[in-house]
Amino acid sequence: MTEKIATREAYGQALAELGNQHPDIVVLDADLSCSTKTNTFAKKFPARFFNMGVAEQNMIGWSAGLAASGYVPFASSFAVFATARAFDQLRNSVALSRLNVKIAASHAGLSVGPDGASHQAIEDIALTRLLPNFTVVVPADGPQAGLATKAVYAHQGPVYLRLGRPQVENISKDLSFTIGQAQILRSGSDAAIIACGTMVHEACRAAEFLARDNISVRVVNMHTIKPLDTEAVLAAARETRVLITAEEHSIIGGLGSAVAETLAEAGIGIPFKRVGVNDCFGESGKPDELFRKFGLDADNIVRQVKGLL
Amino acid sequence: MFVFHDFDLTWRSPKFSVIIYSAIPFLCWVRERREVLLVAFELNPDPGFLSKQALVIRRDIIHMLGQAGSGHTGGSLSMTDLITALYFAELKHDPARPNWPDRDRFLLSKGHGAPALYAILARTGYFSVEILSTLRQHGSMLQGHPDMNKTPGIECSTGSLGQGLSMACGMAVAARLRESDPAYRVYTLLGDGELNEGQVWEAAMSAAHYGLDNLCAMVDYNGLQIDGETCKVMNLEPLADKWKAFGWNVISINGHDVNEILSAFGRARLTARQPTVILAKTVKGKGVSFIENQAGWHGIAPKPDEVKKALEELR
Ligand SMILES: Cc1ncc(C[n+]2csc(CCOP(=O)(O)OP(=O)(O)O)c2C)c(N)n1
Ligand SMILES: [Mg+2]
């Protein structure tokens, strides 16, 4: 399959399919159903779709109430608003009670593009990863987002599913998907790149470039940030010489931090670099322009790998 | 499909479980699909009985807070008559089965009123009255603020103000989604200071939009919050007009008058296509002269001598 599809698009389709088999699925949105793609579900199952208007905090509260009553709510909005705007609701209404609420948020990261900094979530992984009882999933491409949506439904407990706006290359190779189990997309022994979301594609491209210079690179698709596949992290650290993390998120608190914590506690010293948004906000621009400017591209990953080797 | 909490079932003291095992055949056909017998708490709307119960609850609150040495006295006492009437005379519930899918729900949005709710839950038989003395202690099922995974009968975890009404909406709409199952009602209690939270009004808007007529909110309208009088800290007026403008059926009552409370519940039940809010005028600290109407008594517990004085008044 080479057709490009956005992760939010795949989510919308998977949700509508799941709705057929599972009458306990309900979907909530905060006036963004055309963008988050919950509108497909809404058209098919209008009685199980609730638009909250522009009221994310209330949306999370409704979801908590529905989950406490035995339903499986998927609540969608942009990643900025679903997490930061409603953080206390995620904490106190959902996480604290371990309620079975699924937050499926689109437009994560800089790839939102021209809408600029206010709409580019670079802290959502950190915020949700911080909450006890939460599982955090960041699919790398469309097919994986579809599989992830189904796995997220089957999982019992609160989940944050991070989705993106742009169409992305299918690089997960339709491998099977299990929450918490990283995928090795490419083997190599000189360096390892542990990436999530859109950056998995950049990592694969970087690995190809590096191969031309006879640098063999392992690419790990860490689609679940929490619980982190620490085995995969430690294996990468033991079996290669340098380690890079890559994420469309702040380098603080996200995948890079999670990997660093794992390495440090295992007592593993390895040349290590976090590629991500370097403690600053995004800005308007085309996604590829922004990726280049903020170092979220294959070229920068190549530079970082070479710098460490 | 329904979530069952993994409570330890040994806490219940049958002494306080007032349970009717009813084999009433005419109800059985309604519940064909449930093989269980209809078991529910016997409601008693007698005003004399209810005021006696309210007194017991107030005494419990004073005992508990005195023992705990911390907690919210004023707001627990002001809400007592409301939830005493609710649990003893209105709510369809079964202390022996806190997760009975058809039960009516009560959510304490003003979570700091937990002592009053715990006392009610114990006195209606959800757990033993002796447990009340463990309030706020390490290892107790009675957390400082309600925790649905620790205490039987607690429908949702609250403490962060402003979130209960949204959760109540979710539960109310869930009742509607259950199709053929018997509908249940959802009640929630908010503080008047709590109404400062924007999320309350998001929830109010959404409840009216979706016509949640099985939802009944109550406001413990005691005119005080932590920093003083609500009119000085953040003016709420005209409060009834605000709720009306948000599309709610508004009933204003004296929140210490049992008859007014019961008649408000009745009117709420008969209201179609609209959620109801009961604006219950109350006195913060009601029942204990030196606690009444004192903002300073919001978040402190009575000391031993004050416990004694308070209990003398609560006879
Ligand atoms: C979101 C949030 N902010 C602040 C608090 C701290 N707090 C606890 S009670 C309270 C005042 C509440 O006043 P009111 O709702 O009128 O309660 P009552 O008078 O019924 O006790 C505050 C500010 C809180 N629990 N939650
Ligand atoms: Mg008050």
XYZ file of C-alpha atoms and ligand atoms in Angstrom:
651
model
C 0.000 0.000 0.000
C 1.608 3.258 -1.029
C -1.370 5.574 -0.838
C -0.759 8.406 1.619
C -3.364 8.919 4.288
C -3.493 11.107 7.377
C -3.626 9.377 10.749
C -6.756 11.371 11.647
C -8.402 10.131 8.437
C -7.635 6.515 9.317
C -8.922 7.106 12.830
C -12.216 8.443 11.497
C -12.657 5.422 9.242
C -11.710 2.911 11.925
C -14.056 4.547 14.388
C -16.978 4.329 11.995
C -16.175 0.636 11.396
C -15.888 -0.085 15.105
C -19.226 1.614 15.638
C -20.919 -1.149 13.645
C -19.720 -3.942 15.886
C -19.689 -2.156 19.207
C -22.847 -0.379 20.319
C -21.062 0.804 23.455
C -18.880 3.240 21.489
C -19.940 6.859 21.745
C -18.098 9.776 20.175
C -17.792 13.343 21.373
C -16.288 16.316 19.617
C -15.830 20.001 20.347
C -16.857 21.662 17.102
C -14.006 20.153 15.105
C -15.584 16.966 13.809
C -14.754 17.852 10.192
C -11.072 18.133 11.099
C -10.790 15.295 13.588
C -12.811 13.104 11.188
C -15.308 12.020 13.784
C -17.910 13.328 11.323
C -17.901 9.955 9.559
C -19.061 8.287 12.764
C -21.489 11.138 13.413
C -23.193 10.591 10.064
C -23.468 6.850 10.575
C -24.495 6.876 14.214
C -26.065 10.249 14.999
C -27.615 8.984 18.237
C -24.191 8.066 19.576
C -22.434 11.285 18.600
C -22.429 14.326 20.857
C -21.137 17.667 19.747
C -20.200 19.713 22.776
C -19.553 22.918 20.931
C -16.309 24.682 21.722
C -16.157 23.318 25.268
C -13.338 20.826 25.742
C -13.505 20.684 29.527
C -17.173 19.811 29.436
C -16.484 17.248 26.710
C -14.031 15.411 28.954
C -16.536 15.532 31.824
C -19.332 14.092 29.667
C -16.914 11.383 28.568
C -16.118 10.524 32.174
C -19.825 10.260 32.980
C -20.457 8.060 29.951
C -17.507 5.832 30.811
C -18.720 5.507 34.406
C -22.021 4.334 32.930
C -20.457 1.571 30.856
C -19.937 3.275 27.507
C -16.622 3.692 25.707
C -16.335 7.357 24.769
C -13.889 8.631 22.161
C -13.448 12.382 22.681
C -11.786 14.306 19.879
C -10.487 17.800 19.358
C -7.175 19.349 18.416
C -4.327 18.037 20.556
C -3.671 21.447 22.125
C -7.225 21.840 23.358
C -7.957 18.216 24.241
C -4.960 18.076 26.576
C -3.755 21.471 27.758
C -7.165 23.149 27.847
C -8.792 20.243 29.648
C -5.837 19.024 31.669
C -7.449 19.211 35.091
C -10.441 17.344 33.682
C -8.144 14.639 32.304
C -6.501 14.457 35.688
C -9.404 14.647 38.109
C -12.410 13.436 36.106
C -10.658 10.678 34.118
C -7.211 9.529 35.264
C -7.841 9.587 39.002
C -10.817 7.263 38.596
C -9.215 5.177 35.832
C -12.247 5.758 33.662
C -12.326 4.142 30.240
C -12.140 7.381 28.258
C -10.280 7.596 24.943
C -8.881 10.989 24.016
C -8.186 10.896 20.288
C -6.671 14.227 19.364
C -5.633 15.358 15.930
C -3.454 18.214 14.685
C -0.589 17.350 16.987
C 2.804 18.932 16.420
C 4.185 21.460 13.975
C 2.665 19.706 10.959
C -0.523 21.656 11.683
C 1.311 24.204 9.521
C -0.092 27.661 8.747
C -2.361 27.924 11.822
C 0.819 28.548 13.775
C 1.977 28.203 17.361
C -1.393 28.467 19.129
C -2.563 25.330 17.339
C 0.639 23.283 17.325
C 0.664 20.938 20.309
C 4.255 20.279 21.385
C 3.488 19.359 24.981
C 0.580 16.920 24.735
C 2.665 13.735 25.043
C 4.348 15.103 28.154
C 1.034 16.130 29.705
C -0.717 12.830 29.155
C 2.304 10.650 29.896
C 2.498 12.361 33.267
C -0.947 11.187 34.330
C -1.170 7.918 36.271
C -3.339 5.253 34.603
C -2.975 6.835 31.143
C -1.697 4.985 28.084
C -0.190 7.134 25.320
C -0.200 5.982 21.695
C 1.321 7.810 18.722
C 0.755 5.942 15.450
C 3.247 6.526 12.651
C 0.957 6.348 9.642
C -2.577 5.784 8.437
C -2.761 1.988 8.532
C -1.183 1.990 11.956
C -3.624 4.637 13.189
C -6.487 2.396 12.083
C -5.040 -0.592 13.933
C -4.256 1.588 16.933
C -7.845 2.857 17.103
C -9.063 -0.725 17.372
C -6.429 -1.598 19.973
C -7.300 1.522 21.946
C -10.952 0.494 22.001
C -10.037 -2.994 23.205
C -7.754 -1.611 25.909
C -9.397 -1.041 29.289
C -8.519 2.360 30.796
C -7.795 5.923 29.729
C -5.820 6.373 26.522
C -4.410 9.354 24.687
C -4.253 8.674 20.952
C -2.151 11.286 19.161
C -3.089 11.963 15.554
C -1.791 14.326 12.902
C -3.126 16.575 10.220
C -0.966 15.786 7.157
C -1.100 12.793 4.905
C 1.818 10.558 5.699
C 3.705 7.789 3.943
C 2.819 4.218 4.897
C 5.993 3.063 6.591
C 4.740 0.776 9.323
C 4.451 -1.861 6.575
C 1.083 -2.960 7.905
C 2.817 -4.819 10.699
C 0.540 -6.041 13.422
C -0.016 -3.576 16.232
C 0.173 -4.232 19.950
C 0.042 -1.429 22.492
C 3.402 -1.241 24.267
C 5.333 -3.276 21.706
C 7.748 -1.252 19.590
C 8.349 -2.169 15.943
C 11.781 -2.541 14.447
C 11.412 -1.226 10.936
C 15.039 -1.568 9.962
C 17.972 -3.334 11.518
C 21.412 -1.862 11.973
C 24.324 -1.873 14.376
C 26.010 1.548 14.211
C 23.184 3.732 15.387
C 19.590 3.426 16.505
C 16.847 5.966 15.928
C 13.843 5.615 18.192
C 11.029 7.672 16.727
C 7.296 8.150 16.963
C 4.544 9.577 14.782
C 5.558 11.572 11.720
C 9.210 11.332 12.679
C 9.296 7.614 11.984
C 9.226 8.427 8.291
C 12.034 10.948 8.706
C 13.996 8.365 10.669
C 13.618 5.834 7.853
C 14.785 8.407 5.314
C 17.751 9.311 7.507
C 18.652 5.631 7.779
C 18.673 5.363 3.992
C 20.940 8.384 3.626
C 23.287 7.031 6.274
C 23.379 3.624 4.598
C 24.970 5.297 1.579
C 27.845 6.228 3.881
C 27.978 2.652 5.168
C 26.431 3.579 8.491
C 23.912 0.946 9.430
C 20.969 2.236 11.429
C 18.249 0.508 13.394
C 14.904 2.279 13.192
C 12.483 1.682 16.040
C 8.898 2.825 15.717
C 7.998 3.581 19.320
C 4.282 4.004 18.731
C 3.465 3.618 22.425
C 5.097 6.195 24.663
C 3.457 4.789 27.766
C 3.891 2.058 28.756
C 7.279 2.392 27.068
C 8.807 -0.711 25.508
C 11.919 -0.489 27.662
C 13.198 -3.818 26.313
C 13.370 -2.318 22.843
C 15.141 0.770 24.191
C 17.724 -1.219 26.113
C 18.303 -3.628 23.215
C 18.888 -0.688 20.887
C 21.340 0.801 23.370
C 23.214 -2.455 23.837
C 23.315 -3.483 20.219
C 24.228 -0.168 18.576
C 26.762 2.539 19.328
C 24.744 5.753 19.400
C 21.105 6.534 20.118
C 18.806 9.222 18.749
C 15.194 9.892 19.600
C 12.972 11.785 17.179
C 9.526 13.202 17.863
C 7.277 15.993 16.656
C 7.046 17.299 20.198
C 9.118 19.227 22.696
C 12.328 17.458 23.620
C 11.167 17.999 27.190
C 8.829 15.411 28.629
C 8.078 13.314 25.559
C 9.614 10.274 23.891
C 13.177 11.596 24.266
C 12.719 12.092 27.989
C 11.118 8.677 28.419
C 14.031 6.997 26.633
C 16.611 9.030 28.570
C 14.995 8.045 31.874
C 15.102 4.394 30.853
C 18.754 4.552 29.841
C 19.847 6.414 32.944
C 18.080 4.057 35.330
C 19.560 1.055 33.549
C 23.001 2.587 34.010
C 23.631 2.665 30.311
C 25.937 5.405 29.104
C 25.660 5.826 25.355
C 26.091 8.850 23.085
C 22.513 10.138 22.955
C 20.603 13.004 21.370
C 16.954 14.036 21.404
C 15.645 15.401 18.123
C 12.462 17.399 18.625
C 11.199 20.900 19.212
C 13.933 22.493 21.250
C 12.065 24.224 24.071
C 10.376 26.816 21.864
C 7.014 27.353 20.177
C 6.259 26.699 16.526
C 5.122 29.223 13.923
C 3.201 29.459 10.667
C 4.521 27.770 7.560
C 4.206 24.671 5.453
C 4.899 21.503 7.418
C 8.067 20.691 5.466
C 9.346 24.246 5.892
C 8.755 24.008 9.622
C 10.295 20.551 9.888
C 13.425 21.899 8.209
C 13.596 25.020 10.350
C 13.031 23.178 13.642
C 15.314 20.281 12.785
C 12.550 17.728 12.546
C 13.811 16.248 9.307
C 15.962 13.447 7.992
C 18.858 15.835 7.266
C 19.098 16.902 10.888
C 18.815 13.318 12.120
C 21.688 12.394 9.764
C 23.741 15.287 11.142
C 23.036 14.261 14.716
C 23.931 10.618 14.094
C 27.185 11.600 12.403
C 27.931 14.039 15.208
C 27.631 11.294 17.792
C 29.557 8.609 15.906
C -21.029 -3.525 29.307
C -21.326 -1.934 32.703
C -18.389 -1.125 34.908
C -18.348 -2.956 38.175
C -16.048 -1.613 40.828
C -13.984 -4.106 42.695
C -15.136 -3.254 46.163
C -14.425 -5.425 49.094
C -17.832 -6.724 50.048
C -17.081 -7.216 53.702
C -17.652 -3.644 54.743
C -21.427 -3.771 54.832
C -23.142 -3.983 58.150
C -26.559 -5.558 57.611
C -27.706 -3.742 60.726
C -28.131 -0.559 58.729
C -29.276 -2.031 55.486
C -32.897 -1.228 55.180
C -33.633 -3.430 52.250
C -36.813 -4.773 50.866
C -36.558 -8.014 49.031
C -39.543 -7.496 46.931
C -41.066 -10.183 44.883
C -43.705 -7.917 43.542
C -44.782 -9.693 40.396
C -46.012 -6.642 38.537
C -42.508 -5.203 38.588
C -40.912 -8.415 37.486
C -42.209 -8.256 33.975
C -40.476 -4.899 33.514
C -37.218 -6.547 34.370
C -37.640 -9.816 32.598
C -34.154 -9.662 31.295
C -32.676 -9.324 34.738
C -33.257 -12.470 36.686
C -32.620 -10.604 39.871
C -35.376 -9.642 42.197
C -36.017 -5.964 42.459
C -34.140 -4.837 45.497
C -34.208 -1.223 46.524
C -33.942 1.038 49.489
C -37.298 1.761 51.077
C -38.006 5.451 50.746
C -39.815 7.355 53.460
C -41.043 10.883 52.707
C -42.356 11.543 56.215
C -41.068 15.010 57.232
C -40.704 14.035 60.879
C -38.640 11.011 59.939
C -36.475 13.048 57.580
C -35.686 15.790 60.068
C -34.725 13.130 62.593
C -32.392 11.592 60.031
C -30.917 15.004 59.189
C -30.115 15.490 62.851
C -28.338 12.136 62.945
C -26.337 13.114 59.856
C -25.374 16.486 61.348
C -24.187 14.779 64.519
C -22.196 12.318 62.413
C -20.594 15.196 60.528
C -19.494 16.900 63.731
C -18.166 13.624 65.146
C -16.295 12.760 61.957
C -14.724 16.164 61.472
C -13.812 16.435 65.122
C -12.131 13.047 64.927
C -10.384 13.845 61.645
C -9.146 17.212 62.870
C -9.571 18.720 59.420
C -12.227 19.048 56.739
C -15.118 21.203 55.621
C -17.710 21.859 58.281
C -19.844 24.723 56.971
C -20.645 23.294 53.552
C -21.320 19.816 54.936
C -23.918 21.155 57.348
C -25.589 23.383 54.770
C -26.206 20.509 52.335
C -27.431 18.013 54.918
C -31.197 18.494 54.576
C -30.973 18.312 50.790
C -29.172 15.030 50.554
C -30.957 13.505 53.517
C -34.234 14.051 51.686
C -32.636 12.804 48.476
C -31.285 9.514 49.825
C -34.132 8.715 52.228
C -37.077 9.863 50.150
C -36.256 10.311 46.481
C -33.342 8.349 45.055
C -33.967 4.893 43.583
C -30.984 3.104 45.034
C -29.870 -0.060 46.750
C -27.084 0.116 49.311
C -26.584 -3.632 48.949
C -25.812 -3.201 45.262
C -23.966 0.094 44.751
C -23.442 -0.780 41.085
C -27.021 -1.740 40.282
C -27.247 -0.548 36.659
C -30.778 0.863 37.023
C -30.050 2.964 40.098
C -30.458 6.710 40.185
C -27.119 8.480 40.527
C -26.022 11.223 42.869
C -22.782 13.068 42.186
C -21.353 15.407 44.769
C -19.858 18.057 42.538
C -18.844 20.120 45.583
C -16.583 17.294 46.688
C -15.515 19.019 49.888
C -18.957 18.187 51.281
C -17.800 14.563 51.480
C -18.454 14.161 55.244
C -22.178 14.728 54.736
C -22.283 12.239 51.870
C -20.286 9.615 53.763
C -22.634 9.929 56.734
C -25.649 9.447 54.472
C -24.065 6.448 52.765
C -23.330 4.849 56.130
C -26.781 5.605 57.534
C -28.501 4.144 54.484
C -26.383 1.005 54.682
C -23.597 1.292 52.091
C -21.032 0.608 54.787
C -20.818 0.415 58.528
C -21.294 3.559 60.597
C -18.132 2.745 62.549
C -16.092 3.470 59.422
C -17.136 7.124 59.597
C -14.589 7.726 62.352
C -11.773 6.872 59.928
C -12.468 9.910 57.732
C -9.301 11.365 56.200
C -7.036 8.847 57.905
C -4.335 6.932 56.146
C -5.732 3.687 54.779
C -9.366 4.752 55.157
C -11.917 4.217 52.407
C -13.168 7.685 53.291
C -10.768 9.974 51.464
C -10.694 13.722 52.067
C -12.644 14.120 48.846
C -14.872 11.465 47.231
C -13.106 8.653 45.362
C -15.341 6.329 43.343
C -12.805 3.519 43.422
C -12.432 3.535 47.182
C -15.913 4.020 48.595
C -19.067 2.085 47.729
C -21.876 4.419 46.698
C -19.597 7.166 45.417
C -20.487 7.691 41.765
C -17.550 9.842 40.714
C -14.368 11.279 42.112
C -14.617 14.991 42.802
C -12.732 17.657 44.667
C -11.678 19.830 41.797
C -14.700 22.110 41.656
C -16.751 22.603 38.514
C -16.503 19.106 37.036
C -19.443 17.211 38.501
C -22.193 18.654 36.350
C -20.414 17.593 33.153
C -20.046 14.057 34.465
C -23.687 14.084 35.533
C -24.605 15.032 31.953
C -22.618 12.067 30.643
C -24.445 9.733 33.025
C -27.826 11.240 32.186
C -27.303 10.830 28.461
C -26.073 7.270 29.074
C -29.447 6.471 30.656
C -31.091 7.540 27.440
C -28.739 5.402 25.323
C -29.695 2.261 27.203
C -32.839 2.032 25.081
C -35.014 -0.723 26.506
C -33.531 -0.679 30.000
C -35.394 1.282 32.643
C -34.342 4.898 32.733
C -32.638 6.326 35.762
C -32.296 9.850 37.041
C -29.118 11.736 37.821
C -28.788 14.232 40.653
C -25.855 16.442 41.453
C -25.104 19.066 44.075
C -22.996 22.142 43.397
C -21.808 24.900 45.693
C -22.709 28.479 44.853
C -19.028 29.474 44.880
C -18.437 26.537 42.570
C -20.654 28.260 40.010
C -17.733 30.635 39.380
C -16.158 27.842 37.336
C -16.682 28.257 33.598
C -17.074 24.531 33.070
C -20.324 24.608 35.052
C -21.838 26.864 32.413
C -20.458 24.789 29.562
C -22.215 21.845 31.164
C -25.397 23.847 31.783
C -25.520 24.804 28.114
C -25.001 21.223 26.988
C -27.593 19.720 29.353
C -30.257 22.059 28.006
C -29.129 21.526 24.414
C -29.568 17.776 24.765
C -32.794 18.155 26.759
C -31.559 16.059 29.675
C -34.799 15.956 31.645
C -33.551 13.086 33.804
C -30.929 15.452 35.204
C -31.538 17.450 38.363
C -28.873 19.798 39.679
C -29.067 21.355 43.113
C -27.219 24.443 44.233
C -26.294 24.753 47.891
C -27.056 28.452 47.815
C -25.482 29.441 51.123
C -24.030 32.757 49.963
C -20.529 31.977 51.183
C -17.336 30.691 49.660
C -13.805 30.575 51.067
C -12.856 34.214 50.833
C -16.200 35.537 52.013
C -19.670 36.314 50.699
C -20.310 35.192 47.141
C -21.713 38.632 46.316
C -18.367 40.186 47.243
C -15.976 37.518 45.960
C -17.743 37.038 42.625
C -21.319 38.115 42.241
C -23.651 35.412 40.913
C -26.811 37.440 40.631
C -29.294 37.250 39.097
C -28.722 33.529 39.522
C -32.183 32.181 38.711
C -32.216 34.286 35.547
C -28.850 32.885 34.521
C -30.060 29.281 34.746
C -33.296 30.212 32.982
C -31.332 31.886 30.223
C -29.322 28.689 29.869
C -32.536 26.787 29.216
C -33.130 25.171 32.591
C -36.264 24.637 34.625
C -35.505 26.623 37.781
C -37.048 25.892 41.176
C -36.135 28.142 44.099
C -36.670 26.744 47.573
C -35.629 26.922 51.182
C -33.007 24.192 51.314
C -33.763 23.335 54.922
C -37.511 22.829 54.471
C -38.207 19.159 53.872
C -41.574 19.737 52.242
C -40.156 22.272 49.809
C -37.261 19.958 48.974
C -39.548 16.987 48.310
C -41.961 18.989 46.232
C -39.037 20.339 44.173
C -37.859 16.773 43.495
C -41.379 15.899 42.422
C -41.648 18.848 40.071
C -38.226 18.070 38.619
C -39.333 14.506 37.898
C -42.385 15.766 36.036
C -40.446 18.201 33.857
C -39.974 17.036 30.286
C -37.300 17.951 27.731
C -35.498 20.262 30.150
C -33.026 19.752 32.977
C -34.004 21.124 36.363
C -31.937 23.127 38.811
C -33.062 23.511 42.397
C -31.670 26.711 43.873
C -31.775 25.784 47.530
C -31.271 28.734 49.865
C -29.285 27.419 52.772
C -27.387 28.603 55.798
C -23.755 27.579 55.788
C -23.073 25.679 58.990
C -26.805 25.132 59.562
C -27.710 23.695 62.939
C -24.766 24.882 65.004
C -25.122 28.492 66.140
C -21.438 29.374 66.299
C -20.708 27.821 62.902
C -23.691 29.273 61.059
C -22.955 31.917 58.431
C -19.247 32.134 59.181
C -16.970 32.058 56.130
C -14.168 31.155 58.498
C -15.851 27.811 59.208
C -15.594 26.718 55.569
C -12.533 24.536 55.775
C -11.866 23.887 59.424
C -12.962 21.153 61.806
C -14.364 21.618 65.298
C -11.962 21.152 68.207
C -12.992 18.797 71.045
C -14.738 21.491 73.103
C -16.485 22.759 69.988
C -17.602 19.235 69.157
C -19.175 19.017 72.588
C -20.928 22.368 72.242
C -22.136 21.526 68.760
C -23.560 18.170 69.806
C -25.421 19.833 72.650
C -27.152 22.028 70.094
C -27.870 19.133 67.756
C -30.508 17.361 69.778
C -11.012 23.957 40.962
C -10.933 24.242 42.417
N -10.475 25.442 42.822
C -10.390 25.714 44.139
C -10.755 24.798 45.076
C -10.617 25.112 46.560
N -11.960 25.291 47.166
C -12.533 24.328 47.880
S -14.084 24.754 48.403
C -13.957 26.279 47.692
C -15.089 27.267 47.826
C -16.346 26.687 47.351
O -17.438 27.463 47.716
P -18.878 26.872 47.553
O -18.960 26.183 46.237
O -19.846 27.954 47.786
O -18.905 25.737 48.651
P -19.767 25.676 49.988
O -20.105 27.064 50.405
O -20.993 24.897 49.659
O -18.906 24.957 50.956
C -12.731 26.422 47.054
C -12.317 27.650 46.352
C -11.209 23.546 44.605
N -11.554 22.568 45.444
N -11.319 23.305 43.286
Mg -21.224 28.416 49.197
